[in-house]
C-alpha cells in the first residue's frame, strides 16, 4: 500500500469539511484498499467513525457491501475494527445484516479458539467479545448454552436445528477444542453481561450448570475465565445474585483455585451478603496465609478478599481462626515491614468489629511506627491505631 496515498486519506479523514466534499471518492478508495490490504479495513473503520449521521446515510449501502465482502476475507484485527465500527455507527442496519454478522462472529470465535494457545494479542480477544456483545447481546445465549451442553455431554448437534444452525455455526465446537472453546465462550459472555441493561435476562442457573461441569474438565489456566465470568455476574446482578447464592457458594468452595480471578470473585461474593460458607472459606484462606504473603504471586488481591471477610462478616468467623490469622500476620509484618498485603491485612484486623477478638493495636503501633515506607497502608494503620488507643 502506498504510504503517500494513506497519508492523503488520513488528512482528509481528519478534516470534516474536506471529508464532506470528498466523501464518496474516499469511500470508494477505502473500499478498494480493503480488498488489497488488511490495513484498508482500519481506514474504512476510521472513515465510519469520522462521519456524521448525514454522511453515514450517504455511504450506508456501500458500507453494507463491504460488510458482505468482509465475510469472505480472513479474520484480522483491522477487519474486526471495521465490523465494530459498523455495529456502533449503523445500529439501525444491524437487523438487515443478521446472517452476515452471525457468520463473521462465528468465524472470529473459531479463530480465537484455534489461536488460544498461540501468541495472539489480547486486543483480538477483546474485539471478538466486543463485536459479539454489540451484535447479539443476550439474544442468542440459548445457542451458546446449547452448544456448550452438547460439547460437555459429547452429543453431536443435529443438522435439522433450523435457525440455530443458520445463525451460529462454530467449527471449533468439537471435543479436541473443548477447553479452549469453553474459555472463549465464557470470556465472550463476560462482555455480554457488562453491556447488559436492567431489562436483559440471563439464564444464570443454566450458566452455573455449565460452569460447574466445565470447571471439572478444563485445565487450571482456563478456569480463570469462569471465575471472571462469575465475578462479572456478581457485579452486574448485585442483590439479585442472592437468588443463586447457595450455588455460587458451592462453586467457589468446590473449585478453590489460588489466582487473581478467584480471589476477586471471592471478594465480590463476600460483599454480596452473609453466608455461613464464608467461615469455611476463611479457614481455607488461613492455610494460604501460612505461606508468607510477600512471596505469593496473588498476595495483594488475596489480602483484599480476606480483608473483606474480616471487615464485613466478622460475626461469621470462628474466633480462634481470627486469632490464628492475627498471629501469622503480625509475625510476618515484623519480618517484612514493607510487605503491603500484610499491612493491608493488619489494617483489616484493626478495623474488624468483634468484641470476642482482642485488637492487635499494640503490636500494630510498633510495626507502623517503625515503617520507613509512607504508603497508604501505613498511613491508614497509624490512623486506626490512633483512633483505637485514644481514650474514650
mmCIF file of C-alpha atoms in Angstrom:
data_model
loop_
_atom_site.group_PDB
_atom_site.id
_atom_site.type_symbol
_atom_site.label_atom_id
_atom_site.label_comp_id
_atom_site.label_asym_id
_atom_site.label_seq_id
_atom_site.Cartn_x
_atom_site.Cartn_y
_atom_site.Cartn_z
ATOM 1 C CA UNK A 1 0.000 0.000 0.000
ATOM 2 C CA UNK A 2 1.402 3.395 -0.993
ATOM 3 C CA UNK A 3 2.275 5.443 2.075
ATOM 4 C CA UNK A 4 1.576 8.703 0.260
ATOM 5 C CA UNK A 5 -1.980 7.623 -0.576
ATOM 6 C CA UNK A 6 -2.612 6.508 3.002
ATOM 7 C CA UNK A 7 -1.305 9.816 4.355
ATOM 8 C CA UNK A 8 -3.563 11.698 1.943
ATOM 9 C CA UNK A 9 -6.572 9.670 3.096
ATOM 10 C CA UNK A 10 -5.778 10.248 6.757
ATOM 11 C CA UNK A 11 -5.502 14.001 6.164
ATOM 12 C CA UNK A 12 -8.989 14.056 4.626
ATOM 13 C CA UNK A 13 -10.454 11.964 7.450
ATOM 14 C CA UNK A 14 -9.066 14.440 9.969
ATOM 15 C CA UNK A 15 -10.792 17.393 8.246
ATOM 16 C CA UNK A 16 -14.641 17.254 8.431
ATOM 17 C CA UNK A 17 -15.076 19.910 5.723
ATOM 18 C CA UNK A 18 -12.853 18.146 3.190
ATOM 19 C CA UNK A 19 -14.380 14.796 4.103
ATOM 20 C CA UNK A 20 -17.900 16.056 3.379
ATOM 21 C CA UNK A 21 -16.825 17.262 -0.080
ATOM 22 C CA UNK A 22 -14.885 14.105 -0.984
ATOM 23 C CA UNK A 23 -16.969 11.547 0.916
ATOM 24 C CA UNK A 24 -17.905 9.200 -1.946
ATOM 25 C CA UNK A 25 -14.452 9.155 -3.627
ATOM 26 C CA UNK A 26 -12.845 8.497 -0.232
ATOM 27 C CA UNK A 27 -15.346 5.726 0.450
ATOM 28 C CA UNK A 28 -14.581 4.118 -2.916
ATOM 29 C CA UNK A 29 -10.845 4.353 -2.325
ATOM 30 C CA UNK A 30 -11.131 2.832 1.164
ATOM 31 C CA UNK A 31 -13.242 0.035 -0.308
ATOM 32 C CA UNK A 32 -10.608 -0.736 -2.928
ATOM 33 C CA UNK A 33 -7.798 -0.667 -0.377
ATOM 34 C CA UNK A 34 -9.674 -3.037 1.947
ATOM 35 C CA UNK A 35 -9.777 -5.601 -0.853
ATOM 36 C CA UNK A 36 -5.987 -5.478 -1.254
ATOM 37 C CA UNK A 37 -4.595 -4.932 2.235
ATOM 38 C CA UNK A 38 -5.901 -5.642 5.742
ATOM 39 C CA UNK A 39 -4.964 -2.093 6.727
ATOM 40 C CA UNK A 40 -7.675 -0.882 4.351
ATOM 41 C CA UNK A 41 -10.286 -2.181 6.806
ATOM 42 C CA UNK A 42 -8.788 0.016 9.507
ATOM 43 C CA UNK A 43 -9.059 3.047 7.200
ATOM 44 C CA UNK A 44 -12.663 2.150 6.464
ATOM 45 C CA UNK A 45 -13.394 1.957 10.196
ATOM 46 C CA UNK A 46 -11.755 5.335 10.724
ATOM 47 C CA UNK A 47 -13.891 6.796 7.924
ATOM 48 C CA UNK A 48 -17.095 5.478 9.524
ATOM 49 C CA UNK A 49 -16.195 6.944 12.908
ATOM 50 C CA UNK A 50 -15.376 10.301 11.260
ATOM 51 C CA UNK A 51 -18.797 10.634 9.562
ATOM 52 C CA UNK A 52 -21.809 12.454 10.952
ATOM 53 C CA UNK A 53 -25.323 10.996 10.635
ATOM 54 C CA UNK A 54 -25.995 12.547 7.236
ATOM 55 C CA UNK A 55 -22.754 11.193 5.796
ATOM 56 C CA UNK A 56 -23.449 7.767 7.300
ATOM 57 C CA UNK A 57 -26.769 7.611 5.453
ATOM 58 C CA UNK A 58 -24.995 8.567 2.230
ATOM 59 C CA UNK A 59 -22.494 5.705 2.426
ATOM 60 C CA UNK A 60 -24.734 3.116 4.142
ATOM 61 C CA UNK A 61 -25.317 0.929 1.065
ATOM 62 C CA UNK A 62 -21.606 0.931 0.178
ATOM 63 C CA UNK A 63 -20.637 0.024 3.735
ATOM 64 C CA UNK A 64 -23.085 -2.890 3.726
ATOM 65 C CA UNK A 65 -21.455 -4.198 0.539
ATOM 66 C CA UNK A 66 -18.068 -4.047 2.258
ATOM 67 C CA UNK A 67 -19.547 -5.938 5.222
ATOM 68 C CA UNK A 68 -20.586 -8.746 2.869
ATOM 69 C CA UNK A 69 -17.087 -8.678 1.362
ATOM 70 C CA UNK A 70 -15.583 -8.845 4.869
ATOM 71 C CA UNK A 71 -17.365 -12.153 5.446
ATOM 72 C CA UNK A 72 -15.241 -13.649 2.641
ATOM 73 C CA UNK A 73 -11.930 -12.300 3.975
ATOM 74 C CA UNK A 74 -9.556 -13.851 6.543
ATOM 75 C CA UNK A 75 -10.221 -12.705 10.106
ATOM 76 C CA UNK A 76 -7.787 -9.943 11.115
ATOM 77 C CA UNK A 77 -7.706 -7.215 13.765
ATOM 78 C CA UNK A 78 -8.298 -4.393 11.204
ATOM 79 C CA UNK A 79 -11.278 -6.285 9.751
ATOM 80 C CA UNK A 80 -12.779 -6.681 13.226
ATOM 81 C CA UNK A 81 -12.284 -2.949 13.812
ATOM 82 C CA UNK A 82 -14.363 -2.329 10.682
ATOM 83 C CA UNK A 83 -17.123 -4.697 11.846
ATOM 84 C CA UNK A 84 -17.166 -2.989 15.232
ATOM 85 C CA UNK A 85 -17.458 0.447 13.606
ATOM 86 C CA UNK A 86 -20.451 -0.836 11.622
ATOM 87 C CA UNK A 87 -22.165 -2.113 14.776
ATOM 88 C CA UNK A 88 -21.501 1.120 16.664
ATOM 89 C CA UNK A 89 -22.457 3.638 13.961
ATOM 90 C CA UNK A 90 -25.022 1.716 11.857
ATOM 91 C CA UNK A 91 -27.178 0.258 14.599
ATOM 92 C CA UNK A 92 -30.342 0.689 12.510
ATOM 93 C CA UNK A 93 -28.886 -1.637 9.839
ATOM 94 C CA UNK A 94 -27.931 -4.446 12.212
ATOM 95 C CA UNK A 95 -31.154 -6.427 11.738
ATOM 96 C CA UNK A 96 -30.812 -6.260 7.931
ATOM 97 C CA UNK A 97 -27.380 -7.902 8.098
ATOM 98 C CA UNK A 98 -28.107 -10.516 10.746
ATOM 99 C CA UNK A 99 -26.722 -13.573 8.977
ATOM 100 C CA UNK A 100 -23.617 -11.797 7.687
ATOM 101 C CA UNK A 101 -22.795 -10.568 11.201
ATOM 102 C CA UNK A 102 -23.538 -14.011 12.659
ATOM 103 C CA UNK A 103 -21.150 -15.607 10.170
ATOM 104 C CA UNK A 104 -18.355 -13.125 10.934
ATOM 105 C CA UNK A 105 -18.866 -13.534 14.698
ATOM 106 C CA UNK A 106 -18.773 -17.326 14.371
ATOM 107 C CA UNK A 107 -15.529 -17.200 12.388
ATOM 108 C CA UNK A 108 -13.970 -14.748 14.840
ATOM 109 C CA UNK A 109 -14.823 -17.068 17.741
ATOM 110 C CA UNK A 110 -13.385 -20.036 15.820
ATOM 111 C CA UNK A 111 -10.181 -18.114 15.139
ATOM 112 C CA UNK A 112 -9.916 -17.204 18.848
ATOM 113 C CA UNK A 113 -10.351 -20.844 19.861
ATOM 114 C CA UNK A 114 -7.825 -22.160 17.334
ATOM 115 C CA UNK A 115 -5.284 -19.498 18.320
ATOM 116 C CA UNK A 116 -5.916 -19.803 22.062
ATOM 117 C CA UNK A 117 -2.503 -21.309 22.817
ATOM 118 C CA UNK A 118 -0.593 -19.072 20.427
ATOM 119 C CA UNK A 119 0.805 -15.577 20.901
ATOM 120 C CA UNK A 120 -2.360 -13.849 19.729
ATOM 121 C CA UNK A 121 -2.916 -10.425 21.242
ATOM 122 C CA UNK A 122 -5.456 -9.638 23.960
ATOM 123 C CA UNK A 123 -6.769 -6.962 21.603
ATOM 124 C CA UNK A 124 -8.093 -9.655 19.271
ATOM 125 C CA UNK A 125 -9.939 -11.437 22.077
ATOM 126 C CA UNK A 126 -11.415 -8.164 23.320
ATOM 127 C CA UNK A 127 -12.518 -7.200 19.817
ATOM 128 C CA UNK A 128 -14.162 -10.578 19.227
ATOM 129 C CA UNK A 129 -16.055 -10.382 22.523
ATOM 130 C CA UNK A 130 -16.978 -6.750 21.954
ATOM 131 C CA UNK A 131 -18.329 -7.400 18.461
ATOM 132 C CA UNK A 132 -20.366 -10.380 19.604
ATOM 133 C CA UNK A 133 -21.848 -8.410 22.525
ATOM 134 C CA UNK A 134 -22.696 -5.434 20.286
ATOM 135 C CA UNK A 135 -24.362 -7.706 17.751
ATOM 136 C CA UNK A 136 -26.160 -10.299 19.876
ATOM 137 C CA UNK A 137 -26.303 -9.173 23.484
ATOM 138 C CA UNK A 138 -28.176 -11.878 25.414
ATOM 139 C CA UNK A 139 -30.434 -12.641 22.436
ATOM 140 C CA UNK A 140 -28.599 -15.809 21.414
ATOM 141 C CA UNK A 141 -27.471 -17.032 24.830
ATOM 142 C CA UNK A 142 -29.622 -20.095 24.291
ATOM 143 C CA UNK A 143 -27.434 -21.097 21.330
ATOM 144 C CA UNK A 144 -24.211 -20.685 23.331
ATOM 145 C CA UNK A 145 -25.732 -22.674 26.200
ATOM 146 C CA UNK A 146 -26.954 -25.465 23.926
ATOM 147 C CA UNK A 147 -23.606 -25.657 22.116
ATOM 148 C CA UNK A 148 -21.708 -25.978 25.402
ATOM 149 C CA UNK A 149 -24.184 -28.518 26.767
ATOM 150 C CA UNK A 150 -23.783 -30.668 23.651
ATOM 151 C CA UNK A 151 -19.996 -30.483 23.885
ATOM 152 C CA UNK A 152 -19.913 -31.307 27.601
ATOM 153 C CA UNK A 153 -22.265 -34.244 27.024
ATOM 154 C CA UNK A 154 -20.338 -35.283 23.900
ATOM 155 C CA UNK A 155 -23.522 -35.008 21.856
ATOM 156 C CA UNK A 156 -23.386 -34.195 18.140
ATOM 157 C CA UNK A 157 -25.788 -31.387 17.220
ATOM 158 C CA UNK A 158 -28.428 -32.401 14.715
ATOM 159 C CA UNK A 159 -28.369 -30.774 11.307
ATOM 160 C CA UNK A 160 -32.098 -30.010 11.386
ATOM 161 C CA UNK A 161 -31.770 -27.451 14.156
ATOM 162 C CA UNK A 162 -33.057 -24.811 11.731
ATOM 163 C CA UNK A 163 -32.467 -21.252 12.837
ATOM 164 C CA UNK A 164 -29.748 -22.134 15.343
ATOM 165 C CA UNK A 165 -27.547 -23.774 12.704
ATOM 166 C CA UNK A 166 -28.057 -20.889 10.300
ATOM 167 C CA UNK A 167 -27.274 -18.193 12.839
ATOM 168 C CA UNK A 168 -24.251 -19.525 14.696
ATOM 169 C CA UNK A 169 -22.174 -22.431 13.476
ATOM 170 C CA UNK A 170 -18.927 -22.914 15.364
ATOM 171 C CA UNK A 171 -16.476 -25.150 13.536
ATOM 172 C CA UNK A 172 -14.401 -25.413 16.729
ATOM 173 C CA UNK A 173 -17.318 -26.757 18.822
ATOM 174 C CA UNK A 174 -15.690 -30.195 18.880
ATOM 175 C CA UNK A 175 -14.107 -32.255 21.654
ATOM 176 C CA UNK A 176 -10.478 -31.577 20.745
ATOM 177 C CA UNK A 177 -11.076 -27.842 21.243
ATOM 178 C CA UNK A 178 -13.276 -28.219 24.345
ATOM 179 C CA UNK A 179 -11.127 -26.363 26.970
ATOM 180 C CA UNK A 180 -10.305 -23.502 24.583
ATOM 181 C CA UNK A 181 -13.904 -23.228 23.399
ATOM 182 C CA UNK A 182 -15.242 -23.107 26.961
ATOM 183 C CA UNK A 183 -12.755 -20.395 27.923
ATOM 184 C CA UNK A 184 -13.533 -18.342 24.807
ATOM 185 C CA UNK A 185 -17.316 -18.524 25.280
ATOM 186 C CA UNK A 186 -17.142 -17.516 28.950
ATOM 187 C CA UNK A 187 -14.894 -14.579 28.023
ATOM 188 C CA UNK A 188 -17.419 -13.707 25.317
ATOM 189 C CA UNK A 189 -20.278 -13.740 27.788
ATOM 190 C CA UNK A 190 -18.375 -11.513 30.221
ATOM 191 C CA UNK A 191 -18.594 -8.740 27.620
ATOM 192 C CA UNK A 192 -22.274 -9.547 27.038
ATOM 193 C CA UNK A 193 -23.070 -9.165 30.741
ATOM 194 C CA UNK A 194 -21.031 -5.982 31.052
ATOM 195 C CA UNK A 195 -23.226 -4.458 28.335
ATOM 196 C CA UNK A 196 -26.492 -5.811 29.752
ATOM 197 C CA UNK A 197 -29.268 -3.393 30.604
ATOM 198 C CA UNK A 198 -31.629 -3.825 33.551
ATOM 199 C CA UNK A 199 -34.233 -5.414 31.258
ATOM 200 C CA UNK A 200 -31.933 -8.096 29.839
ATOM 201 C CA UNK A 201 -32.344 -11.617 31.179
ATOM 202 C CA UNK A 202 -29.503 -14.040 31.843
ATOM 203 C CA UNK A 203 -30.266 -17.732 32.420
ATOM 204 C CA UNK A 204 -27.902 -17.821 35.379
ATOM 205 C CA UNK A 205 -28.894 -21.299 36.598
ATOM 206 C CA UNK A 206 -28.117 -22.807 33.209
ATOM 207 C CA UNK A 207 -24.844 -20.897 33.013
ATOM 208 C CA UNK A 208 -23.912 -22.081 36.523
ATOM 209 C CA UNK A 209 -24.672 -25.675 35.495
ATOM 210 C CA UNK A 210 -22.290 -25.280 32.574
ATOM 211 C CA UNK A 211 -19.698 -23.521 34.744
ATOM 212 C CA UNK A 212 -19.690 -26.411 37.226
ATOM 213 C CA UNK A 213 -19.343 -29.094 34.530
ATOM 214 C CA UNK A 214 -16.723 -27.036 32.687
ATOM 215 C CA UNK A 215 -14.596 -26.436 35.789
ATOM 216 C CA UNK A 216 -14.245 -30.191 36.239
ATOM 217 C CA UNK A 217 -12.884 -30.580 32.704
ATOM 218 C CA UNK A 218 -10.808 -27.511 31.868
ATOM 219 C CA UNK A 219 -7.162 -27.105 32.769
ATOM 220 C CA UNK A 220 -6.069 -24.843 35.593
ATOM 221 C CA UNK A 221 -5.211 -21.862 33.385
ATOM 222 C CA UNK A 222 -8.618 -21.991 31.653
ATOM 223 C CA UNK A 223 -10.739 -21.958 34.816
ATOM 224 C CA UNK A 224 -9.895 -18.301 35.414
ATOM 225 C CA UNK A 225 -12.250 -17.300 32.596
ATOM 226 C CA UNK A 226 -15.105 -18.973 34.511
ATOM 227 C CA UNK A 227 -14.233 -17.115 37.718
ATOM 228 C CA UNK A 228 -14.005 -13.821 35.808
ATOM 229 C CA UNK A 229 -17.458 -14.582 34.390
ATOM 230 C CA UNK A 230 -18.818 -15.272 37.891
ATOM 231 C CA UNK A 231 -17.314 -12.057 39.258
ATOM 232 C CA UNK A 232 -18.919 -10.075 36.411
ATOM 233 C CA UNK A 233 -22.275 -11.680 37.190
ATOM 234 C CA UNK A 234 -21.959 -10.718 40.876
ATOM 235 C CA UNK A 235 -21.080 -7.136 39.948
ATOM 236 C CA UNK A 236 -23.971 -6.778 37.499
ATOM 237 C CA UNK A 237 -26.657 -8.688 39.397
ATOM 238 C CA UNK A 238 -25.915 -7.180 42.823
ATOM 239 C CA UNK A 239 -28.750 -8.063 45.220
ATOM 240 C CA UNK A 240 -30.443 -10.268 42.595
ATOM 241 C CA UNK A 241 -27.482 -12.653 42.890
ATOM 242 C CA UNK A 242 -28.919 -13.743 46.261
ATOM 243 C CA UNK A 243 -31.273 -15.996 44.287
ATOM 244 C CA UNK A 244 -28.281 -18.115 43.268
ATOM 245 C CA UNK A 245 -26.161 -17.541 46.399
ATOM 246 C CA UNK A 246 -26.096 -21.183 47.507
ATOM 247 C CA UNK A 247 -24.960 -22.436 44.106
ATOM 248 C CA UNK A 248 -22.320 -19.709 43.837
ATOM 249 C CA UNK A 249 -21.072 -20.576 47.323
ATOM 250 C CA UNK A 250 -20.768 -24.254 46.392
ATOM 251 C CA UNK A 251 -18.896 -23.427 43.198
ATOM 252 C CA UNK A 252 -16.386 -21.171 44.984
ATOM 253 C CA UNK A 253 -15.811 -23.783 47.708
ATOM 254 C CA UNK A 254 -15.572 -26.779 45.378
ATOM 255 C CA UNK A 255 -13.113 -25.176 42.963
ATOM 256 C CA UNK A 256 -10.622 -23.420 45.232
ATOM 257 C CA UNK A 257 -8.011 -22.073 42.843
ATOM 258 C CA UNK A 258 -5.460 -19.507 44.090
ATOM 259 C CA UNK A 259 -5.392 -16.855 41.379
ATOM 260 C CA UNK A 260 -6.274 -13.217 40.882
ATOM 261 C CA UNK A 261 -9.578 -14.148 39.214
ATOM 262 C CA UNK A 262 -10.547 -16.471 42.078
ATOM 263 C CA UNK A 263 -9.778 -14.002 44.869
ATOM 264 C CA UNK A 264 -11.562 -11.177 43.018
ATOM 265 C CA UNK A 265 -14.635 -13.409 42.784
ATOM 266 C CA UNK A 266 -14.492 -14.257 46.486
ATOM 267 C CA UNK A 267 -14.224 -10.574 47.399
ATOM 268 C CA UNK A 268 -17.367 -9.759 45.409
ATOM 269 C CA UNK A 269 -19.168 -12.771 46.875
ATOM 270 C CA UNK A 270 -18.378 -11.675 50.440
ATOM 271 C CA UNK A 271 -19.750 -8.216 49.657
ATOM 272 C CA UNK A 272 -22.961 -9.821 48.384
ATOM 273 C CA UNK A 273 -24.128 -10.647 51.903
ATOM 274 C CA UNK A 274 -23.827 -13.037 54.857
ATOM 275 C CA UNK A 275 -23.452 -16.740 54.198
ATOM 276 C CA UNK A 276 -22.275 -19.455 56.567
ATOM 277 C CA UNK A 277 -19.919 -20.827 53.905
ATOM 278 C CA UNK A 278 -17.728 -17.741 54.384
ATOM 279 C CA UNK A 279 -16.383 -19.301 57.590
ATOM 280 C CA UNK A 280 -15.320 -22.406 55.638
ATOM 281 C CA UNK A 281 -13.617 -20.229 53.023
ATOM 282 C CA UNK A 282 -11.896 -18.286 55.800
ATOM 283 C CA UNK A 283 -10.398 -21.489 57.216
ATOM 284 C CA UNK A 284 -9.143 -22.405 53.733
ATOM 285 C CA UNK A 285 -7.627 -18.958 53.238
ATOM 286 C CA UNK A 286 -5.742 -19.119 56.543
ATOM 287 C CA UNK A 287 -3.844 -22.136 55.259
ATOM 288 C CA UNK A 288 -2.569 -19.917 52.431
ATOM 289 C CA UNK A 289 -1.540 -17.256 54.950
ATOM 290 C CA UNK A 290 0.935 -19.735 56.442
ATOM 291 C CA UNK A 291 2.931 -19.232 53.236
ATOM 292 C CA UNK A 292 4.467 -15.791 53.535
ATOM 293 C CA UNK A 293 2.445 -13.201 51.648
ATOM 294 C CA UNK A 294 5.446 -11.287 50.341
ATOM 295 C CA UNK A 295 6.353 -14.349 48.264
ATOM 296 C CA UNK A 296 2.838 -15.022 46.932
ATOM 297 C CA UNK A 297 2.032 -14.017 43.371
ATOM 298 C CA UNK A 298 -1.526 -13.030 44.291
ATOM 299 C CA UNK A 299 -0.794 -11.604 47.740
ATOM 300 C CA UNK A 300 -2.442 -8.230 47.121
ATOM 301 C CA UNK A 301 -5.850 -9.463 45.949
ATOM 302 C CA UNK A 302 -5.709 -12.352 48.454
ATOM 303 C CA UNK A 303 -5.369 -9.778 51.239
ATOM 304 C CA UNK A 304 -8.331 -7.813 49.871
ATOM 305 C CA UNK A 305 -10.557 -10.911 49.769
ATOM 306 C CA UNK A 306 -9.573 -11.960 53.291
ATOM 307 C CA UNK A 307 -9.893 -8.356 54.481
ATOM 308 C CA UNK A 308 -13.463 -8.221 53.147
ATOM 309 C CA UNK A 309 -14.343 -11.236 55.316
ATOM 310 C CA UNK A 310 -12.776 -9.636 58.400
ATOM 311 C CA UNK A 311 -14.378 -6.224 57.948
ATOM 312 C CA UNK A 312 -17.791 -7.131 56.503
ATOM 313 C CA UNK A 313 -18.610 -10.548 58.029
ATOM 314 C CA UNK A 314 -16.625 -10.803 61.322
ATOM 315 C CA UNK A 315 -19.565 -12.375 63.190
ATOM 316 C CA UNK A 316 -19.485 -15.390 60.836
ATOM 317 C CA UNK A 317 -15.846 -16.208 61.557
ATOM 318 C CA UNK A 318 -14.523 -18.547 64.218
ATOM 319 C CA UNK A 319 -12.730 -16.558 66.938
ATOM 320 C CA UNK A 320 -9.818 -18.999 67.165
ATOM 321 C CA UNK A 321 -9.309 -18.794 63.401
ATOM 322 C CA UNK A 322 -9.132 -14.996 63.566
ATOM 323 C CA UNK A 323 -6.636 -15.138 66.443
ATOM 324 C CA UNK A 324 -4.525 -17.611 64.463
ATOM 325 C CA UNK A 325 -4.574 -15.235 61.492
ATOM 326 C CA UNK A 326 -3.523 -12.368 63.791
ATOM 327 C CA UNK A 327 -0.509 -14.375 64.898
ATOM 328 C CA UNK A 328 0.531 -15.187 61.332
ATOM 329 C CA UNK A 329 0.036 -11.626 60.071
ATOM 330 C CA UNK A 330 1.843 -9.947 62.976
ATOM 331 C CA UNK A 331 4.752 -12.371 62.696
ATOM 332 C CA UNK A 332 5.223 -11.680 59.000
ATOM 333 C CA UNK A 333 4.692 -7.940 59.460
ATOM 334 C CA UNK A 334 7.640 -7.873 61.882
ATOM 335 C CA UNK A 335 9.777 -9.809 59.400
ATOM 336 C CA UNK A 336 8.666 -7.894 56.271
ATOM 337 C CA UNK A 337 7.624 -4.391 57.293
ATOM 338 C CA UNK A 338 7.343 -3.232 53.676
ATOM 339 C CA UNK A 339 5.021 -6.054 52.553
ATOM 340 C CA UNK A 340 1.868 -4.136 51.635
ATOM 341 C CA UNK A 341 -0.519 -7.150 51.505
ATOM 342 C CA UNK A 342 0.472 -7.997 55.097
ATOM 343 C CA UNK A 343 -0.009 -4.388 56.222
ATOM 344 C CA UNK A 344 -3.389 -4.342 54.466
ATOM 345 C CA UNK A 345 -4.469 -7.458 56.395
ATOM 346 C CA UNK A 346 -3.214 -5.943 59.635
ATOM 347 C CA UNK A 347 -5.421 -2.906 58.992
ATOM 348 C CA UNK A 348 -8.407 -5.190 58.391
ATOM 349 C CA UNK A 349 -7.729 -6.912 61.715
ATOM 350 C CA UNK A 350 -7.663 -3.498 63.404
ATOM 351 C CA UNK A 351 -10.872 -2.401 61.675
ATOM 352 C CA UNK A 352 -12.914 -5.570 62.292
ATOM 353 C CA UNK A 353 -15.728 -5.349 64.808
ATOM 354 C CA UNK A 354 -15.776 -8.442 67.009
ATOM 355 C CA UNK A 355 -15.674 -7.968 70.783
ATOM 356 C CA UNK A 356 -14.511 -11.549 71.318
ATOM 357 C CA UNK A 357 -11.286 -10.939 69.385
ATOM 358 C CA UNK A 358 -8.609 -8.834 71.121
ATOM 359 C CA UNK A 359 -7.323 -5.996 68.963
ATOM 360 C CA UNK A 360 -3.649 -6.252 67.905
ATOM 361 C CA UNK A 361 -3.276 -2.483 68.350
ATOM 362 C CA UNK A 362 -0.083 -2.536 70.448
ATOM 363 C CA UNK A 363 1.755 -4.787 68.005
ATOM 364 C CA UNK A 364 0.408 -2.744 65.084
ATOM 365 C CA UNK A 365 1.655 0.514 66.651
ATOM 366 C CA UNK A 366 5.138 -0.943 66.900
ATOM 367 C CA UNK A 367 5.049 -2.147 63.292
ATOM 368 C CA UNK A 368 3.657 1.043 61.757
ATOM 369 C CA UNK A 369 5.842 3.400 63.810
ATOM 370 C CA UNK A 370 8.931 1.552 62.646
ATOM 371 C CA UNK A 371 7.931 1.532 58.986
ATOM 372 C CA UNK A 372 10.052 3.667 56.664
ATOM 373 C CA UNK A 373 7.689 3.362 53.676
ATOM 374 C CA UNK A 374 4.989 6.057 53.964
ATOM 375 C CA UNK A 375 2.486 4.133 51.838
ATOM 376 C CA UNK A 376 -1.323 4.167 52.044
ATOM 377 C CA UNK A 377 -1.390 1.093 54.283
ATOM 378 C CA UNK A 378 0.980 2.691 56.793
ATOM 379 C CA UNK A 379 -0.971 5.963 56.890
ATOM 380 C CA UNK A 380 -4.258 4.104 57.403
ATOM 381 C CA UNK A 381 -2.680 1.828 60.008
ATOM 382 C CA UNK A 382 -1.382 4.741 62.061
ATOM 383 C CA UNK A 383 -4.779 6.433 61.883
ATOM 384 C CA UNK A 384 -6.544 3.249 63.036
ATOM 385 C CA UNK A 385 -4.089 2.749 65.893
ATOM 386 C CA UNK A 386 -4.554 6.357 66.985
ATOM 387 C CA UNK A 387 -8.335 6.014 66.891
ATOM 388 C CA UNK A 388 -8.392 2.717 68.816
ATOM 389 C CA UNK A 389 -5.934 3.796 71.521
ATOM 390 C CA UNK A 390 -7.498 7.246 72.041
ATOM 391 C CA UNK A 391 -9.178 7.474 75.484
ATOM 392 C CA UNK A 392 -12.992 7.465 75.229
#
